[in-house]
Short mmCIF file of C-alpha atoms in Angstrom, two decimals:
data_model
loop_
_atom_site.label_atom_id
_atom_site.label_comp_id
_atom_site.label_asym_id
_atom_site.label_seq_id
_atom_site.Cartn_x
_atom_site.Cartn_y
_atom_site.Cartn_z
CA MET A 1 111.48 -34.57 128.90
CA THR A 2 113.76 -34.53 125.88
CA CYS A 3 113.12 -37.38 123.48
CA VAL A 4 114.56 -38.90 120.31
CA ILE A 5 112.80 -40.87 117.57
CA VAL A 6 114.59 -43.59 115.59
CA ASP A 7 112.65 -45.32 112.80
CA ASP A 8 113.58 -46.32 109.26
CA GLU A 9 110.01 -45.78 107.97
CA PRO A 10 109.50 -42.11 106.95
CA LEU A 11 105.74 -42.22 107.62
CA ALA A 12 106.24 -43.66 111.11
CA LEU A 13 108.96 -41.09 111.81
CA ASP A 14 106.66 -38.22 110.82
CA LEU A 15 103.73 -39.64 112.76
CA LEU A 16 105.72 -40.01 115.97
CA GLU A 17 107.13 -36.51 115.52
CA SER A 18 103.59 -35.12 115.27
CA TYR A 19 102.65 -36.99 118.47
CA VAL A 20 105.69 -35.63 120.32
CA ARG A 21 105.00 -32.06 119.24
CA LYS A 22 101.43 -32.09 120.56
CA THR A 23 102.43 -33.64 123.91
CA PRO A 24 103.18 -30.70 126.27
CA TYR A 25 105.80 -32.39 128.44
CA LEU A 26 107.87 -33.82 125.54
CA GLU A 27 110.58 -31.96 123.64
CA LEU A 28 112.04 -33.41 120.45
CA ALA A 29 115.86 -33.46 120.56
CA GLY A 30 116.30 -35.33 117.27
CA LYS A 31 114.84 -37.81 114.79
CA TYR A 32 116.85 -40.35 112.83
CA SER A 33 116.08 -42.85 110.08
CA SER A 34 118.48 -45.52 111.37
CA ALA A 35 120.16 -46.63 114.57
CA VAL A 36 123.57 -46.09 112.95
CA GLN A 37 122.67 -42.48 112.14
CA ALA A 38 121.43 -41.91 115.70
CA LEU A 39 124.56 -43.51 117.15
CA HIS A 40 126.82 -41.14 115.21
CA ALA A 41 124.70 -38.06 115.87
CA LEU A 42 124.22 -38.59 119.60
CA GLY A 43 127.76 -39.67 120.42
CA GLY A 44 126.82 -41.10 123.80
CA GLN A 45 124.65 -38.11 124.68
CA ALA A 46 121.12 -39.46 124.71
CA ALA A 47 117.80 -37.89 125.63
CA ASP A 48 115.56 -38.79 128.57
CA LEU A 49 113.33 -40.94 126.35
CA MET A 50 113.79 -42.74 123.04
CA PHE A 51 111.06 -44.06 120.73
CA LEU A 52 112.97 -46.83 119.00
CA ASP A 53 111.99 -49.06 116.10
CA ILE A 54 113.17 -52.65 116.48
CA GLN A 55 113.43 -53.93 112.92
CA MET A 56 116.08 -51.80 111.18
CA PRO A 57 118.95 -52.64 108.78
CA GLU A 58 122.62 -52.68 109.87
CA LEU A 59 121.85 -52.19 113.58
CA SER A 60 118.57 -53.30 115.13
CA GLY A 61 116.74 -51.37 117.83
CA LEU A 62 117.42 -54.13 120.35
CA GLU A 63 121.16 -54.01 119.64
CA PHE A 64 121.20 -50.21 119.77
CA SER A 65 119.28 -50.12 123.05
CA LYS A 66 122.12 -51.97 124.78
CA MET A 67 124.53 -49.16 123.81
CA LEU A 68 122.47 -46.36 125.34
CA PRO A 69 123.18 -44.71 128.71
CA PRO A 70 121.29 -46.41 131.57
CA ASP A 71 119.27 -43.26 132.31
CA THR A 72 117.65 -43.26 128.87
CA ARG A 73 114.22 -44.87 128.91
CA ILE A 74 113.07 -46.74 125.81
CA VAL A 75 109.69 -47.21 124.18
CA PHE A 76 109.99 -49.80 121.42
CA THR A 77 107.89 -49.41 118.27
CA THR A 78 107.46 -52.22 115.78
CA ALA A 79 105.08 -54.08 113.51
CA PHE A 80 106.27 -57.45 114.84
CA ASP A 81 104.74 -58.47 118.15
CA GLN A 82 107.09 -61.44 118.60
CA TYR A 83 109.73 -58.96 119.75
CA ALA A 84 107.72 -57.89 122.82
CA LEU A 85 109.47 -60.21 125.25
CA ASP A 86 112.92 -59.21 123.98
CA GLY A 87 111.94 -55.57 124.45
CA TYR A 88 111.20 -56.00 128.13
CA LYS A 89 114.46 -57.88 128.64
CA VAL A 90 116.29 -54.61 128.06
CA ASN A 91 114.07 -52.76 130.53
CA ALA A 92 111.85 -50.96 128.03
CA VAL A 93 109.24 -48.62 129.50
CA ASP A 94 106.66 -49.82 127.00
CA TYR A 95 106.13 -51.55 123.70
CA LEU A 96 103.96 -50.05 120.93
CA LEU A 97 102.62 -52.10 118.03
CA LYS A 98 102.25 -50.32 114.68
CA PRO A 99 100.08 -48.63 113.51
CA ILE A 100 100.38 -46.52 116.68
CA SER A 101 97.46 -44.43 117.83
CA TYR A 102 97.93 -41.25 119.82
CA PRO A 103 96.17 -42.65 122.95
CA ASP A 104 98.60 -45.61 122.96
CA PHE A 105 101.52 -43.27 122.42
CA LEU A 106 100.34 -41.06 125.28
CA ARG A 107 100.03 -43.99 127.69
CA ALA A 108 103.62 -45.02 126.95
CA ALA A 109 104.86 -41.44 127.28
CA ASP A 110 103.04 -41.12 130.63
CA LYS A 111 104.86 -44.19 131.95
CA ALA A 112 108.16 -42.59 131.00
CA ARG A 113 107.10 -39.27 132.55
CA HIS A 114 106.32 -40.92 135.89
CA TRP A 115 109.78 -42.52 135.89
CA TYR A 116 111.38 -39.19 134.95
CA GLU A 117 109.62 -37.29 137.73
CA ARG A 118 110.67 -39.86 140.33
CA ALA A 119 114.27 -39.70 139.09
CA GLN A 120 114.26 -35.88 139.18
CA SER A 121 112.83 -35.85 142.69
CA SER A 122 115.45 -38.30 143.89
CA SER A 123 118.25 -36.33 142.22
CA ALA A 124 117.09 -33.07 143.80
CA ARG A 125 117.38 -34.61 147.24
CA GLU A 126 121.02 -35.52 146.70
CA GLU A 127 123.55 -33.09 148.11
CA GLU A 128 124.88 -30.86 145.34
CA ILE A 129 128.66 -30.56 145.51
CA ASP A 130 130.21 -27.11 145.12
CA SER A 131 133.90 -28.06 144.98
CA ILE A 132 136.23 -30.86 143.91
CA PHE A 133 139.91 -31.71 144.44
CA VAL A 134 142.31 -32.27 141.54
CA LYS A 135 146.01 -33.09 141.52
CA SER A 136 148.14 -30.27 140.14
CA GLU A 137 151.94 -30.02 140.39
CA TYR A 138 152.15 -32.77 143.04
CA LYS A 139 149.52 -31.04 145.17
CA LEU A 140 145.80 -31.56 145.71
CA VAL A 141 144.07 -28.32 144.80
CA GLN A 142 140.48 -27.50 145.73
CA VAL A 143 138.47 -26.16 142.80
CA ASP A 144 135.42 -24.01 143.54
CA LEU A 145 132.94 -25.15 140.91
CA ARG A 146 131.03 -21.89 141.12
CA ARG A 147 134.06 -20.10 139.61
CA VAL A 148 134.75 -22.56 136.79
CA LEU A 149 134.02 -21.34 133.26
CA TYR A 150 135.11 -24.34 131.24
CA VAL A 151 137.49 -27.31 131.09
CA GLU A 152 139.75 -28.02 128.12
CA GLY A 153 141.25 -31.42 127.35
CA LEU A 154 144.78 -31.73 125.97
CA LYS A 155 145.76 -35.37 125.40
CA ASP A 156 146.42 -36.73 128.92
CA TYR A 157 145.95 -33.37 130.63
CA ILE A 158 143.09 -31.01 131.35
CA LYS A 159 143.04 -27.25 131.91
CA ILE A 160 140.45 -25.78 134.27
CA TYR A 161 139.65 -22.14 133.49
CA GLU A 162 138.19 -20.03 136.31
CA GLU A 163 136.69 -16.57 136.50
CA ASP A 164 139.20 -13.81 137.31
CA ASN A 165 142.14 -16.20 137.04
CA PRO A 166 144.30 -15.77 133.92
CA LYS A 167 146.24 -18.96 134.67
CA PRO A 168 144.31 -22.24 134.29
CA ILE A 169 144.72 -25.14 136.70
CA LEU A 170 146.63 -27.95 134.95
CA SER A 171 145.93 -31.52 136.01
CA LEU A 172 146.98 -34.95 134.73
CA MET A 173 143.61 -36.65 134.13
CA SER A 174 141.35 -37.55 131.25
CA MET A 175 138.30 -35.61 130.08
CA LYS A 176 136.15 -38.66 130.79
CA ALA A 177 137.35 -38.77 134.40
CA MET A 178 136.66 -35.05 134.77
CA GLU A 179 133.22 -35.37 133.19
CA ASP A 180 132.31 -38.14 135.64
CA LEU A 181 133.55 -36.03 138.55
CA LEU A 182 131.58 -32.90 137.67
CA PRO A 183 127.85 -32.72 138.54
CA ALA A 184 125.78 -33.05 135.35
CA SER A 185 123.27 -30.53 136.68
CA GLN A 186 125.96 -27.83 136.47
CA PHE A 187 128.24 -28.89 133.61
CA MET A 188 127.81 -30.12 130.04
CA ARG A 189 130.24 -31.60 127.57
CA VAL A 190 129.94 -29.85 124.20
CA HIS A 191 133.01 -31.18 122.41
CA ARG A 192 135.56 -33.97 122.73
CA SER A 193 137.92 -31.35 124.20
CA PHE A 194 135.55 -29.06 126.13
CA ILE A 195 133.20 -29.13 129.12
CA VAL A 196 131.39 -25.90 130.03
CA ARG A 197 129.56 -24.69 133.12
CA LYS A 198 125.98 -24.14 132.00
CA ASP A 199 125.15 -21.03 134.02
CA LYS A 200 128.33 -19.27 132.84
CA ILE A 201 127.26 -19.32 129.18
CA ARG A 202 126.54 -15.74 128.17
CA VAL A 203 127.08 -15.57 124.40
CA ILE A 204 126.72 -18.09 121.57
CA ASP A 205 128.09 -16.87 118.25
CA ARG A 206 127.53 -18.90 115.09
CA GLY A 207 127.41 -22.22 116.90
CA ARG A 208 130.28 -21.45 119.28
CA ILE A 209 130.22 -20.60 122.98
CA VAL A 210 132.14 -17.40 123.72
CA PHE A 211 134.14 -16.84 126.91
CA ASP A 212 135.90 -13.48 126.56
CA LYS A 213 138.21 -14.07 123.56
CA THR A 214 137.90 -17.85 123.58
CA TYR A 215 135.48 -19.51 121.14
CA ILE A 216 134.45 -23.03 122.10
CA PRO A 217 133.07 -25.20 119.27
CA ILE A 218 130.03 -27.44 119.69
CA SER A 219 130.68 -30.70 117.88
CA ASP A 220 128.04 -32.66 115.97
CA SER A 221 128.13 -35.44 118.57
CA TYR A 222 126.89 -33.11 121.30
CA LYS A 223 124.85 -30.65 119.23
CA ALA A 224 121.44 -32.29 119.77
CA ALA A 225 121.77 -32.38 123.56
CA PHE A 226 123.10 -28.81 123.68
CA GLN A 227 120.30 -27.52 121.43
CA ALA A 228 117.73 -29.26 123.63
CA TYR A 229 119.27 -27.51 126.65
CA LEU A 230 119.03 -24.14 124.86
CA ASP A 231 115.48 -24.74 123.66
CA ARG A 232 114.30 -25.29 127.21
CA ARG A 233 115.67 -21.85 128.11
CA SER A 234 114.94 -19.84 124.96
CA TRP A 235 111.98 -18.00 123.52
CA THR A 236 111.56 -18.08 119.77
CA PRO A 237 109.25 -15.49 118.18
CA PRO A 238 106.32 -16.95 116.23
CA GLU A 239 106.71 -17.27 112.51
CA THR A 240 105.21 -14.49 110.43
CA HIS A 241 103.59 -15.17 107.08
CA GLN A 242 103.51 -12.87 104.13
CA GLY A 243 100.16 -11.31 103.44
CA GLN A 244 99.08 -11.35 107.08
#
């Protein structure tokens, strides 16, 4: 599971990061010292699980939790136990009282993992679509998703670029509508103006996805989610130390 930590206390942030890194089934997608910082960095793209402090300036954890996607599970962390009831009102997986021990952290993470595994199992049983219909030049055109490389947004229009087709399909629809139509297991939004098919990514050059001569930028709002996707599929050589 990818997870995010949000806490305005540096010591708590570091402690939770150390807990995440020694828990085999958790992968850290980002850590932020305020809800406002997390809101700007994530841009609507949240992880599977969020460890979220309640008492923070500007935007509290409770307020921020109501802005998150419904699929994100929350474990609240706080030094104030009077917030426990409020935490469960927003469907928190668990509630951890500071100082947080690793056994308590692990119990909360296990609850989230059980939810995640059930959700994954249910999703796998759903029929995976392999084509969609879009309106183009007064016609409904079937688009084979297996051939799609990426989608580009241009104001009120989108362009769908396919393999071995120099001319993109032009359709009058928003990027949000297209994103909702495409299966998330196959496609990922990486920029306000671009959605890419995950298994068509072959080259990433200096933070940009390369399709032939087209370079697609990865914006800050989607960078954490995209990096988490890459980390799950990448091998990084161990660090070497001088003198060894």
